[in-house]
Coordinates of C-alpha atoms in Angstrom, one line a residue:
M851 CA 101.6 96.4 96.9
H852 CA 99.4 93.4 97.0
D853 CA 99.4 90.0 98.5
I854 CA 100.1 87.6 95.9
R855 CA 98.0 85.2 98.0
I856 CA 94.7 87.4 97.7
I857 CA 95.7 87.5 93.9
R858 CA 96.1 83.7 93.3
D859 CA 93.0 82.8 95.9
N860 CA 90.3 85.2 94.2
S861 CA 91.9 86.2 90.8
E862 CA 88.5 87.0 89.3
G863 CA 87.8 89.4 92.2
F864 CA 91.4 91.3 92.2
D865 CA 90.9 91.6 88.5
A866 CA 86.9 93.1 89.1
A867 CA 88.7 95.6 92.0
L868 CA 90.8 96.9 89.4
G869 CA 88.5 96.7 86.4
R870 CA 86.6 99.8 88.2
R871 CA 89.9 101.5 88.0
G872 CA 89.7 101.0 84.0
L873 CA 92.6 98.4 83.7
P874 CA 92.6 94.8 82.1
A875 CA 92.8 91.7 83.6
V876 CA 96.3 90.9 85.2
A877 CA 95.9 88.3 87.7
Q878 CA 96.7 85.5 85.6
S879 CA 99.7 86.5 84.5
I880 CA 100.7 87.8 87.4
V881 CA 99.8 83.9 89.2
A882 CA 102.2 82.7 85.6
I883 CA 105.0 84.6 87.0
D884 CA 104.7 83.8 90.6
E885 CA 104.7 80.1 89.2
R886 CA 108.3 80.3 87.8
R887 CA 109.0 82.0 91.1
K888 CA 107.8 78.6 93.1
S889 CA 109.0 76.5 90.9
A890 CA 112.5 77.8 90.8
I891 CA 112.4 77.9 94.8
A892 CA 111.3 74.3 94.5
S893 CA 113.7 73.4 91.8
L894 CA 116.5 75.1 94.2
Q895 CA 115.8 73.3 97.1
V896 CA 116.0 69.4 95.2
L897 CA 119.2 70.7 94.2
Q898 CA 120.2 71.9 97.8
E899 CA 119.2 68.9 99.2
K900 CA 120.6 66.9 96.4
R901 CA 124.4 68.7 97.2
N902 CA 123.9 68.0 100.6
A903 CA 123.8 64.4 100.1
L904 CA 126.3 64.5 97.4
S905 CA 128.5 65.4 99.9
K906 CA 128.1 63.5 102.5
E907 CA 128.6 60.4 100.4
V908 CA 132.1 62.1 99.3
G909 CA 133.6 62.2 103.1
Q910 CA 132.1 58.9 102.8
A911 CA 134.0 57.7 99.8
K912 CA 137.4 59.5 101.6
A913 CA 137.1 58.0 104.8
A914 CA 137.2 54.6 102.9
R915 CA 140.1 55.9 100.5
D916 CA 137.6 55.1 97.6
E917 CA 139.4 58.4 95.7
E918 CA 137.8 57.1 92.3
R919 CA 134.1 57.4 93.6
A920 CA 135.3 60.7 95.9
Q921 CA 136.5 62.5 92.2
A922 CA 133.5 61.2 90.3
L923 CA 130.9 62.4 93.5
M924 CA 132.8 66.1 93.5
A925 CA 132.5 66.1 90.4
E926 CA 128.6 65.9 90.3
V927 CA 128.5 68.1 93.2
A928 CA 130.1 70.8 91.0
S929 CA 127.7 70.6 88.1
L930 CA 124.9 70.8 90.8
K931 CA 126.8 74.0 91.6
E932 CA 126.0 75.6 88.1
A933 CA 122.4 74.3 88.0
M934 CA 121.8 75.9 91.4
Q935 CA 123.2 79.3 90.1
E936 CA 120.4 79.0 87.2
A937 CA 118.1 77.9 89.7
E938 CA 118.8 81.1 91.9
E939 CA 119.2 83.3 88.8
A940 CA 115.8 82.3 87.8
Q941 CA 114.1 82.7 91.1
K942 CA 115.7 86.4 91.5
A943 CA 114.5 87.2 87.5
A944 CA 110.9 86.4 88.8
I945 CA 111.1 88.1 91.8
A946 CA 112.2 91.1 90.4
E947 CA 109.3 90.7 87.5
L948 CA 106.9 90.2 90.2
D949 CA 108.4 93.2 91.8
E950 CA 107.9 95.3 89.1
V951 CA 104.4 94.4 88.2
L952 CA 102.7 94.7 91.2
A953 CA 104.6 98.3 91.9
A954 CA 102.7 99.3 88.9
L955 CA 99.0 98.4 90.2
P956 CA 97.3 100.6 91.6
N957 CA 95.5 100.4 95.2
T958 CA 92.1 98.9 95.2
P959 CA 89.1 100.2 95.8
L960 CA 86.5 100.1 98.8
A961 CA 83.0 98.6 97.4
E962 CA 81.3 101.6 98.6
V963 CA 83.6 104.4 96.0
P964 CA 81.4 105.3 93.1
D965 CA 82.3 103.9 89.7
G966 CA 83.4 106.3 87.2
P967 CA 86.1 107.5 84.4
D968 CA 87.1 110.9 85.9
E969 CA 86.4 113.7 88.1
S970 CA 82.6 114.3 86.2
A971 CA 81.2 110.7 88.4
N972 CA 82.0 112.3 92.0
V973 CA 79.6 112.4 94.2
V974 CA 79.3 115.0 96.8
H975 CA 79.2 114.2 100.3
H976 CA 78.4 117.5 102.4
V977 CA 78.1 120.9 101.8
F978 CA 79.3 123.4 104.9
G979 CA 77.8 127.4 105.1
T980 CA 76.9 129.0 102.0
R981 CA 78.6 131.5 99.3
R982 CA 78.8 135.1 100.1
E983 CA 76.8 137.5 98.4
F984 CA 79.0 141.0 97.0
D985 CA 77.7 144.4 95.8
F986 CA 80.6 144.0 93.5
A987 CA 82.2 142.0 91.1
P988 CA 84.8 139.6 93.0
R989 CA 88.4 139.0 91.6
Q990 CA 90.5 136.4 91.4
H991 CA 93.3 136.1 94.4
F992 CA 96.4 137.5 91.9
E993 CA 94.1 140.5 90.9
L994 CA 94.2 141.2 94.3
G995 CA 97.6 140.1 95.1
E996 CA 99.1 142.4 92.3
D997 CA 96.7 145.6 93.3
L998 CA 97.9 144.9 96.7
R999 CA 101.5 144.9 95.1
Q1000 CA 102.6 142.1 97.8
M1001 CA 102.1 139.3 95.3
D1002 CA 104.8 139.3 92.7
F1003 CA 105.1 136.3 90.4
E1004 CA 107.0 138.7 87.4
T1005 CA 110.0 138.6 89.4
A1006 CA 109.4 134.6 91.0
A1007 CA 109.8 134.0 87.0
K1008 CA 113.0 135.7 86.5
L1009 CA 114.3 134.2 90.1
S1010 CA 113.0 130.5 89.2
G1011 CA 110.9 130.1 86.1
S1012 CA 107.1 129.7 85.9
R1013 CA 105.0 128.2 88.5
F1014 CA 106.2 130.1 91.5
V1015 CA 105.6 133.4 93.4
V1016 CA 107.0 135.8 95.9
L1017 CA 104.8 137.0 98.8
K1018 CA 105.8 140.1 100.3
G1019 CA 104.7 142.4 103.2
H1020 CA 101.3 141.5 104.9
L1021 CA 100.3 138.9 102.3
A1022 CA 103.8 136.5 102.9
R1023 CA 102.6 136.9 106.8
L1024 CA 99.3 135.8 105.7
E1025 CA 100.3 132.5 104.9
R1026 CA 102.5 131.8 107.6
A1027 CA 99.8 132.4 109.8
I1028 CA 97.2 130.3 108.1
G1029 CA 100.0 127.6 108.6
Q1030 CA 100.5 128.3 111.8
F1031 CA 96.9 128.5 112.6
M1032 CA 96.5 124.9 111.4
L1033 CA 99.3 123.9 112.8
D1034 CA 97.7 124.6 115.9
I1035 CA 94.7 123.3 115.8
H1036 CA 95.6 120.0 115.0
T1037 CA 98.1 119.7 117.4
Q1038 CA 96.4 121.4 120.3
H1039 CA 93.0 120.1 119.6
H1040 CA 92.9 117.1 116.9
G1041 CA 96.0 115.6 118.7
Y1042 CA 98.5 115.4 116.4
T1043 CA 102.1 115.1 117.4
E1044 CA 104.2 117.7 115.4
V1045 CA 107.1 116.7 113.4
N1046 CA 109.8 118.4 111.6
P1047 CA 111.0 116.3 109.4
P1048 CA 113.5 116.4 106.0
L1049 CA 112.8 117.9 102.9
L1050 CA 114.8 115.5 101.1
V1051 CA 114.0 111.5 101.2
H1052 CA 115.8 108.4 99.5
D1053 CA 114.1 106.2 97.0
D1054 CA 112.7 103.5 98.9
T1055 CA 111.2 106.6 101.0
M1056 CA 109.6 107.7 97.9
F1057 CA 108.5 104.3 97.1
G1058 CA 106.9 103.7 100.0
T1059 CA 104.3 105.6 99.6
A1060 CA 104.0 105.1 96.0
Q1061 CA 105.2 108.4 94.5
L1062 CA 107.8 105.8 92.5
P1063 CA 108.2 104.6 90.3
K1064 CA 105.0 105.4 88.9
F1065 CA 104.8 109.5 89.4
R1066 CA 108.7 109.7 89.1
D1067 CA 108.1 112.8 86.3
D1068 CA 106.2 114.5 88.4
Q1069 CA 109.2 114.6 90.8
F1070 CA 112.2 117.0 91.8
A1071 CA 115.0 114.6 91.8
V1072 CA 118.6 116.5 93.2
S1073 CA 120.9 113.3 93.2
D1074 CA 120.8 109.8 92.0
D1075 CA 119.1 108.7 95.6
K1076 CA 118.0 112.3 97.0
W1077 CA 114.0 113.7 95.8
L1078 CA 112.4 116.7 97.1
I1079 CA 109.0 115.8 98.8
P1080 CA 106.1 116.4 97.2
T1081 CA 104.0 116.5 100.6
A1082 CA 105.0 115.3 104.0
E1083 CA 103.2 112.2 103.8
V1084 CA 106.0 110.7 102.2
P1085 CA 108.7 111.1 105.0
L1086 CA 105.6 111.2 107.6
T1087 CA 104.2 107.6 106.7
N1088 CA 108.0 106.3 106.6
L1089 CA 107.8 107.3 109.8
V1090 CA 107.4 103.6 110.6
R1091 CA 109.0 102.0 107.7
E1092 CA 111.1 98.5 108.5
I1093 CA 109.0 98.6 112.0
I1094 CA 107.0 96.0 113.9
L1095 CA 104.9 97.7 116.6
P1096 CA 103.0 97.1 119.9
E1097 CA 99.5 97.4 119.5
G1098 CA 99.1 99.8 122.4
E1099 CA 101.0 102.4 120.5
L1100 CA 98.2 102.6 117.9
P1101 CA 96.7 105.2 116.3
L1102 CA 100.0 106.9 115.4
R1103 CA 98.8 110.6 114.1
F1104 CA 101.9 113.0 112.8
A1105 CA 101.4 116.8 111.5
A1106 CA 103.7 118.9 109.5
L1107 CA 104.3 121.7 108.2
T1108 CA 106.4 122.0 105.1
P1109 CA 107.3 123.3 101.8
C1110 CA 106.3 120.8 98.8
F1111 CA 108.4 120.8 95.3
R1112 CA 106.1 119.1 92.2
R1113 CA 106.7 119.7 88.9
E1114 CA 103.6 119.6 87.5
A1115 CA 104.3 117.4 84.8
G1116 CA 100.6 116.2 83.8
A1117 CA 99.0 119.6 84.4
A1118 CA 100.2 121.2 81.3
G1119 CA 98.9 124.3 80.5
R1120 CA 96.0 124.2 83.5
D1121 CA 96.2 127.1 86.0
T1122 CA 99.3 128.7 84.6
R1123 CA 98.0 132.2 86.2
G1124 CA 98.1 132.7 90.1
M1125 CA 99.0 130.5 92.9
L1126 CA 96.7 127.4 92.0
R1127 CA 99.4 125.1 90.9
Q1128 CA 102.7 125.8 92.1
H1129 CA 106.1 123.9 91.6
Q1130 CA 106.8 125.0 95.3
F1131 CA 103.9 125.5 98.2
T1132 CA 103.5 125.3 101.5
K1133 CA 100.8 122.4 103.1
V1134 CA 100.5 121.1 106.6
E1135 CA 99.9 117.5 106.3
L1136 CA 98.0 115.0 108.1
V1137 CA 99.1 111.1 108.4
S1138 CA 97.5 108.5 110.7
I1139 CA 99.0 104.7 111.2
T1140 CA 96.5 102.4 113.0
T1141 CA 94.9 99.3 112.5
P1142 CA 92.7 97.5 109.7
E1143 CA 89.6 97.2 112.3
T1144 CA 90.0 101.2 113.1
S1145 CA 90.8 102.6 109.9
R1146 CA 87.4 103.4 108.3
D1147 CA 86.5 105.5 111.8
E1148 CA 90.3 107.1 111.4
H1149 CA 89.3 108.3 107.7
E1150 CA 86.0 110.1 108.9
R1151 CA 87.9 111.9 111.7
L1152 CA 90.6 112.6 109.8
L1153 CA 88.3 114.4 106.9
S1154 CA 86.4 116.4 110.2
C1155 CA 90.1 117.5 111.3
A1156 CA 90.7 118.7 107.9
E1157 CA 87.2 120.1 107.9
A1158 CA 87.4 122.4 111.3
V1159 CA 90.0 124.7 109.5
L1160 CA 88.3 125.8 107.0
K1161 CA 84.8 126.2 109.4
A1162 CA 87.1 128.2 111.9
L1163 CA 87.8 130.5 108.9
D1164 CA 84.2 130.5 107.8
L1165 CA 84.9 129.3 104.2
H1166 CA 82.3 127.7 102.1
Y1167 CA 83.5 124.0 100.8
R1168 CA 82.0 121.0 99.8
V1169 CA 83.0 117.1 100.7
V1170 CA 82.8 115.0 97.7
T1171 CA 83.8 111.5 97.5
L1172 CA 86.3 110.8 94.2
C1173 CA 85.4 107.8 91.8
T1174 CA 87.3 105.1 91.0
G1175 CA 88.6 107.0 87.9
D1176 CA 89.8 110.4 90.0
M1177 CA 91.3 109.0 93.2
G1178 CA 94.9 108.8 93.9
F1179 CA 97.3 105.2 92.8
A1180 CA 98.0 104.7 96.4
S1181 CA 94.1 104.9 97.7
Q1182 CA 91.6 102.8 98.7
K1183 CA 88.6 105.5 99.0
T1184 CA 89.5 109.2 99.3
Y1185 CA 86.8 112.6 100.0
D1186 CA 88.4 115.8 98.2
I1187 CA 87.3 118.9 100.3
E1188 CA 86.8 121.7 97.7
V1189 CA 86.8 125.3 98.3
W1190 CA 84.3 128.1 97.0
L1191 CA 86.5 130.8 95.3
P1192 CA 84.4 133.5 94.2
G1193 CA 87.0 134.9 92.1
Q1194 CA 87.2 132.0 90.2
Q1195 CA 83.1 131.2 90.5
A1196 CA 83.8 127.6 91.4
Y1197 CA 85.2 125.1 93.5
R1198 CA 88.8 124.2 93.6
E1199 CA 90.3 121.1 96.0
I1200 CA 92.4 122.1 98.9
S1201 CA 92.5 119.2 101.1
S1202 CA 92.1 115.6 100.1
C1203 CA 92.1 112.6 102.5
S1204 CA 92.6 108.9 101.8
V1205 CA 92.8 105.7 103.6
C1206 CA 95.2 103.7 101.8
G1207 CA 94.5 100.1 104.1
D1208 CA 98.0 98.1 103.7
F1209 CA 99.2 99.2 100.3
Q1210 CA 101.7 101.6 101.8
A1211 CA 102.4 99.2 104.7
R1212 CA 103.3 96.6 102.3
R1213 CA 105.8 99.0 100.8
M1214 CA 107.4 99.9 103.9
N1215 CA 107.4 96.5 105.3
A1216 CA 105.5 98.4 108.3
R1217 CA 103.9 96.0 110.8
Y1218 CA 102.2 96.0 114.6
R1219 CA 101.9 93.3 117.1
P1220 CA 98.3 92.4 117.9
D1221 CA 97.1 92.4 121.5
D1222 CA 94.7 89.7 121.0
E1223 CA 97.1 86.7 119.5
K1224 CA 93.5 84.2 119.9
T1225 CA 92.2 86.3 117.4
F1226 CA 95.1 87.0 115.3
G1227 CA 97.7 84.6 115.9
K1228 CA 101.3 85.5 117.3
G1229 CA 102.4 87.0 113.7
A1230 CA 102.8 90.8 113.2
R1231 CA 100.2 92.5 110.6
F1232 CA 100.5 95.4 108.4
V1233 CA 99.3 98.6 109.7
H1234 CA 96.6 100.6 107.5
T1235 CA 98.3 104.5 106.6
L1236 CA 95.9 107.5 106.1
N1237 CA 96.8 110.9 104.5
G1238 CA 95.1 114.0 104.2
S1239 CA 96.0 118.3 103.7
G1240 CA 95.2 119.9 106.6
T1241 CA 95.3 121.9 105.0
A1242 CA 97.3 123.6 101.3
V1243 CA 98.3 126.4 103.1
G1244 CA 98.9 128.9 99.4
R1245 CA 95.3 127.6 98.4
A1246 CA 94.0 128.0 102.0
L1247 CA 95.2 131.8 101.7
I1248 CA 93.5 132.3 98.2
A1249 CA 90.3 131.1 99.6
V1250 CA 90.5 133.9 102.3
M1251 CA 91.5 136.6 99.7
E1252 CA 88.9 136.0 97.9
T1253 CA 85.9 135.0 100.1
W1254 CA 87.0 138.3 102.4
Q1255 CA 88.3 140.5 99.7
N1256 CA 86.0 144.3 100.2
G1257 CA 85.4 146.3 97.0
D1258 CA 88.5 148.8 97.6
G1259 CA 90.6 145.8 96.5
S1260 CA 91.6 145.2 100.6
V1261 CA 91.3 141.9 102.0
T1262 CA 89.7 141.2 105.8
V1263 CA 91.8 139.2 108.0
P1264 CA 89.5 136.2 108.9
D1265 CA 88.9 136.5 113.3
A1266 CA 91.0 133.2 114.2
L1267 CA 93.8 134.8 112.0
R1268 CA 94.0 138.2 113.7
S1269 CA 96.5 137.0 116.4
Y1270 CA 98.3 135.2 114.5
M1271 CA 98.7 138.5 112.5
G1272 CA 99.5 140.8 115.5
G1273 CA 96.1 142.0 115.5
I1274 CA 96.3 143.4 111.9
E1275 CA 92.4 143.6 110.6
R1276 CA 92.6 144.5 106.9
I1277 CA 95.1 144.0 104.4
E1278 CA 96.0 147.4 102.4
A1279 CA 97.6 148.3 99.5
V1280 CA 101.3 149.4 99.9
S1281 CA 102.2 152.8 99.2

């Protein structure tokens, strides 16, 4: 959420920042709500002080055996209680309204983020490798997988409906190998701590990373207060909720390989063939918790860790900086890694690496105590949070299949994965 003091002190700057996301000016209406909150608090404080003074006078009147005055004072105290209740209700109503308004507002973009309405304004940051040349027409992953008889969408639809897949045999093993390979790189070489988090989380946990309330329709609810995670970012980031960390423990870096679940309510009609957009998919998630002073550098580091996976698999990709109209709700700045899919003849997102500033930390009340109290004071500060895919396992499977396909329909297993595949070098059709 947002710091109300910043909105008060720099209303024009706040409106300008949200205006870059295409939103109307809201600062003055937010300040007006906060004025009502402050007014109710002030009124309640005055009433409390008056009640306390009158209560003291009641005691004095009783001590003086002035029962008539004591009764009159007690009646006045009783009337003040009613006024105090009204002030408390006004305060609660203003706080609830303020929270609701602030919770619906996205993060403000960093100055260097390019402006634009949608993905057409994204800016290419850099490119790795070159497109593989084929002496045959490369096919899409679902064509390859079905001909290999190891990728079954028809049976998955019978079991669960659309946007599911059944993987079998060596393709199932290849997906598992990719996930394990990614996790090993990040934990053994990049310093991330492996976490096996819950796949079901509470409302407050989803709110902390901003999946709720904005993206409720994209989530799978399993009960009144339980949700299937759309990404391991949710439980990993919330590991520090309602905690004050010593600065010496930062940065914290977490990695998890989990199933993820999304309704894809906003993607009706998009990518209906194949595995690109599934309700259930597997992903390696990377989360960093750090200080405001180091979060920019951590963002670059996070990106390089995600890139290392694709480099090891020798996949051609590009990195783009998302514009203000395309980046996520909680993000201050986002890099997308887009892998080249020869079968589609298109770049498709395989990782999104974002720095969120203190936006999520405020929603989670996640703080740290600085070592340098002379500079920052003795109070706790909000941490900065970052997250990124390291990477999407299903999409990596797609990229491997399409990039390393052969003219006979088989798929060559990249060198980096062969030890995870028991030495298998090529995936061929089952008889």
